[in-house]
Coordinates of C-alpha atoms in Angstrom, one line a residue:
M21 CA 131.3 75.1 310.8
V22 CA 132.5 74.7 306.9
R23 CA 130.3 71.3 306.6
S24 CA 127.2 73.4 308.1
V25 CA 127.8 76.1 305.5
V26 CA 128.4 73.5 302.7
C27 CA 125.3 71.4 303.8
F28 CA 123.2 74.6 304.0
F29 CA 124.5 75.4 300.7
I30 CA 123.4 72.1 299.0
A31 CA 120.1 72.0 300.8
A32 CA 119.5 75.5 299.2
L33 CA 120.5 74.7 295.7
I34 CA 118.0 71.8 295.9
S35 CA 115.3 73.9 297.6
V36 CA 116.0 76.3 294.6
G37 CA 116.0 73.9 292.0
A38 CA 112.6 72.5 293.4
E39 CA 111.1 75.8 293.0
S40 CA 112.6 76.5 289.8
G41 CA 111.5 73.0 288.6
A42 CA 107.7 73.5 289.8
D43 CA 107.8 76.8 288.1
D44 CA 109.3 75.3 284.8
K45 CA 106.2 72.6 285.1
Q46 CA 103.7 75.1 285.7
C47 CA 104.9 77.2 282.6
V48 CA 104.9 73.8 280.4
D49 CA 101.2 73.2 282.0
S50 CA 99.7 76.3 281.4
G51 CA 101.4 76.1 277.8
R52 CA 99.7 72.3 277.5
G53 CA 96.6 73.5 278.8
P54 CA 95.2 75.6 275.8
V55 CA 96.5 72.9 273.2
I56 CA 94.6 69.7 275.4
R57 CA 91.3 72.1 275.2
I58 CA 91.6 72.5 271.2
V59 CA 92.6 68.9 270.9
E60 CA 89.3 67.9 273.1
Q61 CA 87.3 70.0 270.5
I62 CA 88.9 68.3 267.7
R63 CA 88.3 64.7 268.8
K64 CA 84.3 65.9 269.4
A65 CA 84.4 67.6 266.4
D66 CA 85.4 64.7 264.2
Y67 CA 82.6 62.4 266.0
E68 CA 80.4 64.9 264.8
G69 CA 81.2 65.0 261.5
D70 CA 81.8 68.9 262.1
R71 CA 83.9 69.7 258.9
A72 CA 84.1 73.5 259.7
A73 CA 85.1 73.2 263.3
L74 CA 87.8 71.1 262.4
Q75 CA 89.0 73.1 259.8
R76 CA 89.3 76.0 262.5
L77 CA 90.6 74.4 265.2
H78 CA 93.5 73.1 262.9
H79 CA 94.4 76.8 262.2
E80 CA 94.0 77.4 266.1
L81 CA 96.7 74.8 267.1
A82 CA 100.3 76.4 266.7
P83 CA 103.2 74.4 267.6
P84 CA 105.4 76.1 270.3
A85 CA 109.6 76.7 269.2
A86 CA 111.1 75.8 272.2
D87 CA 109.7 72.4 272.9
K88 CA 110.1 69.8 270.6
T89 CA 108.3 66.9 272.0
L90 CA 105.1 69.4 272.6
A91 CA 105.7 70.6 269.1
S92 CA 105.5 67.3 267.8
R93 CA 102.2 66.4 269.5
V94 CA 100.8 69.8 268.4
L95 CA 101.5 69.1 264.6
Y96 CA 100.2 65.5 265.2
W97 CA 96.8 66.8 266.2
R98 CA 96.8 69.4 263.4
G99 CA 97.4 66.8 261.0
F100 CA 94.9 64.7 262.8
A101 CA 92.2 67.4 262.3
L102 CA 92.7 67.7 258.4
W103 CA 93.0 63.8 258.1
R104 CA 89.6 63.3 260.0
R105 CA 88.1 66.3 258.0
A106 CA 88.4 64.1 254.9
I107 CA 87.5 61.3 256.3
N108 CA 83.9 62.8 256.8
G109 CA 84.1 64.4 253.7
F110 CA 84.0 61.1 252.2
N111 CA 80.7 60.3 253.8
E112 CA 79.2 63.2 252.7
S113 CA 77.0 63.7 249.5
P114 CA 78.0 65.2 247.3
T115 CA 81.4 64.4 247.7
P116 CA 83.5 67.8 248.6
N117 CA 86.0 68.6 246.5
D118 CA 88.5 69.9 249.0
L119 CA 89.6 66.2 249.9
E120 CA 92.6 65.9 248.4
D121 CA 93.7 69.3 250.0
D122 CA 92.7 68.1 253.7
L123 CA 94.9 64.9 252.9
N124 CA 98.1 66.8 251.9
G125 CA 97.8 69.3 254.5
A126 CA 97.7 66.6 256.9
I127 CA 100.7 65.1 255.5
T128 CA 102.6 68.2 255.8
D129 CA 101.8 68.2 259.3
F130 CA 102.7 64.8 260.0
K131 CA 106.0 65.0 258.4
D132 CA 106.9 68.1 260.5
A133 CA 105.8 66.1 263.4
I134 CA 108.1 63.2 262.5
S135 CA 111.1 65.8 262.2
K136 CA 110.1 66.9 265.7
D137 CA 110.5 63.5 267.0
P138 CA 111.3 60.8 264.4
E139 CA 110.6 58.0 267.2
N140 CA 106.7 59.0 267.5
V141 CA 105.0 56.5 265.0
E142 CA 101.9 58.2 265.6
P143 CA 102.1 60.5 262.8
K144 CA 103.6 58.2 260.5
I145 CA 100.3 56.1 261.0
G146 CA 98.3 59.2 260.2
E147 CA 100.5 59.8 256.9
I148 CA 100.2 56.0 255.6
S149 CA 96.5 56.4 256.2
C150 CA 96.3 60.0 253.9
L151 CA 98.5 58.5 251.4
G152 CA 96.0 55.2 251.3
Y153 CA 93.5 57.8 250.9
L154 CA 95.0 59.6 248.3
M155 CA 95.6 56.5 246.1
Y156 CA 91.5 55.7 246.5
V157 CA 91.0 59.3 245.1
N158 CA 93.5 59.0 242.3
R159 CA 92.7 55.4 241.6
V160 CA 92.3 55.9 237.7
D161 CA 95.6 57.4 237.7
R162 CA 98.0 55.1 237.0
T163 CA 101.1 57.5 237.8
R164 CA 99.9 59.2 240.5
L165 CA 98.8 55.7 242.3
Q166 CA 102.4 54.3 241.9
E167 CA 103.8 57.6 243.5
F168 CA 101.9 57.2 246.4
A169 CA 102.4 53.4 246.7
Q170 CA 106.4 54.4 246.2
Q171 CA 105.8 56.6 249.4
V172 CA 103.6 54.5 251.7
V173 CA 105.3 50.8 251.1
P174 CA 108.2 51.7 253.2
L175 CA 106.7 53.9 255.7
L176 CA 104.3 51.2 256.4
K177 CA 107.2 48.5 256.7
E178 CA 109.3 50.9 259.3
T179 CA 106.0 51.5 260.8
Q180 CA 105.0 47.7 261.4
A181 CA 108.5 46.7 262.5
A182 CA 108.7 49.5 265.1
A183 CA 105.2 49.3 266.5
P184 CA 103.4 46.0 265.1
D185 CA 100.6 45.9 267.6
N186 CA 99.5 49.3 267.8
P187 CA 95.9 49.2 267.6
R188 CA 96.0 52.3 265.9
L189 CA 98.0 51.0 263.1
L190 CA 95.9 47.9 262.8
W191 CA 93.0 50.4 262.5
V192 CA 94.3 51.7 259.6
M193 CA 95.9 48.7 257.9
G194 CA 92.5 47.0 257.8
P195 CA 90.9 48.6 254.7
M196 CA 94.2 48.0 253.1
R197 CA 94.2 44.5 253.7
W198 CA 90.7 44.4 252.9
S199 CA 90.9 46.0 249.3
S200 CA 93.8 43.9 248.4
P201 CA 93.9 40.6 246.5
P202 CA 94.6 37.3 248.5
E203 CA 97.9 36.8 246.6
R204 CA 99.1 40.1 248.0
G205 CA 98.2 38.7 251.4
G206 CA 95.0 40.6 251.6
G207 CA 91.2 39.9 251.6
Q208 CA 88.1 40.1 254.0
D209 CA 89.5 37.4 256.7
K210 CA 93.0 39.2 256.8
A211 CA 90.9 42.6 257.7
F212 CA 88.9 41.1 260.2
E213 CA 92.3 39.8 261.7
L214 CA 93.8 43.2 262.2
Y215 CA 90.8 44.6 263.3
N216 CA 90.3 41.8 266.3
R217 CA 94.0 42.3 267.0
G218 CA 93.6 45.8 267.3
L219 CA 90.8 45.2 269.8
E220 CA 92.2 42.8 272.2
A221 CA 95.6 45.0 272.0
I222 CA 93.8 48.0 273.1
R223 CA 91.7 46.5 275.8
K224 CA 94.8 45.2 277.5
Q225 CA 96.5 48.6 277.4
K226 CA 96.6 50.7 280.4
P227 CA 94.9 54.3 279.7
N228 CA 97.4 56.6 279.1
P229 CA 97.1 59.6 281.5
D230 CA 98.3 62.2 278.8
P231 CA 95.6 63.6 276.7
L232 CA 97.9 64.8 273.9
E233 CA 98.9 61.2 273.4
P234 CA 97.1 59.2 271.0
S235 CA 95.2 56.5 272.7
W236 CA 92.0 56.3 270.3
G237 CA 91.0 53.3 268.4
E238 CA 88.5 51.4 270.3
P239 CA 85.3 52.9 268.8
E240 CA 87.0 53.2 265.5
L241 CA 87.9 49.3 265.3
L242 CA 84.1 48.3 266.1
M243 CA 83.0 50.9 263.6
N244 CA 85.1 48.8 260.9
L245 CA 83.9 45.6 262.2
A246 CA 80.5 46.9 261.8
W247 CA 81.2 48.5 258.5
S248 CA 83.0 45.2 257.2
N249 CA 80.3 42.9 258.9
L250 CA 77.5 44.7 256.8
N251 CA 79.9 44.7 253.7
R252 CA 81.4 41.2 253.5
S253 CA 81.0 38.5 250.8
I254 CA 78.1 36.9 253.2
P255 CA 77.1 39.7 255.5
D256 CA 76.7 39.4 259.2
L257 CA 73.9 41.7 260.0
K258 CA 73.8 40.7 263.6
A259 CA 77.7 40.9 264.1
A260 CA 77.6 44.4 262.6
D261 CA 74.3 45.8 264.5
E262 CA 76.3 44.4 267.5
D263 CA 79.6 46.1 266.8
A264 CA 77.8 49.5 265.5
H265 CA 76.0 49.7 269.0
A266 CA 79.1 48.9 271.2
A267 CA 80.8 51.5 269.3
L268 CA 78.2 53.9 269.9
Q269 CA 77.9 53.1 273.3
I270 CA 81.4 54.3 274.1
V271 CA 80.9 57.8 271.5
P272 CA 76.8 58.5 271.9
Y273 CA 77.1 61.4 269.5
W274 CA 79.2 59.8 266.6
H275 CA 77.5 60.9 263.8
Y276 CA 78.6 58.1 261.2
V277 CA 77.7 55.1 263.1
R278 CA 74.7 56.6 264.5
D279 CA 72.9 58.4 261.4
I280 CA 74.6 56.6 258.7
L281 CA 75.9 53.3 259.7
I282 CA 73.1 51.9 262.0
P283 CA 70.5 53.1 259.2
Q284 CA 72.4 51.1 256.6
I285 CA 72.3 48.0 258.8
Q286 CA 68.6 48.3 259.5
A287 CA 67.8 48.4 255.8
A288 CA 69.7 45.2 255.0
K289 CA 68.1 43.4 257.7
V290 CA 64.5 44.7 256.0
T291 CA 65.8 43.7 252.5
V292 CA 66.8 40.5 253.9
K293 CA 63.1 39.6 255.7
T294 CA 61.6 40.9 252.3
Q295 CA 63.5 38.3 250.0

């Protein structure tokens, strides 16, 4: 009799626990749902070059107070929205005057994301890229240039040690290698090596079922390969065209690739034919 009561009590606890767990999961999922929808809109606005939408969507994301992991991901995508708003701004003419504000705002969000989950390398990758762009924006100011370099170098070393084959890190490092002299480990060939490593890595990865975990990178790497083949010392326009169209096949509505990069490649082909 006692054993029967104990067994019933344990079974009841398991049942209640299972129901409670289901309720908790449903609560978490309901909290994630609106975030996922905004993140999907951010990704679309990035590819469309819609800077106004990126600013608006950044404001719509609010990190939850009770869930540090979810808060870290929300803060990452907040930073991502401003990061990509700045990158898209570099493609506009005339150049917007708020790029530095966007980059600094993104860094704030990335730092907050890191504080919630220090083991997550993704916001560190975003911060590294933003610091690199700030170095470019302030390239004539040696004092500020040195200030940003002192921040990015240790962060880059830390992130490389933690995730050397992360395709998004390799994508971010490519332009740094491209613009660095060979004696400092840079050069065009080094940038191509990083992009190709990134492509190989991301194509081997299994798709991440969680839309809040960053898995982007393949079209971005293809885009950078296209740009690099167009702008290398001896341009490879055939490869540039193939890489650009491969990126566009993945994201057919990518404004930069469709409306800016591919026309530049086509114009270069015309120039070559008329020479």
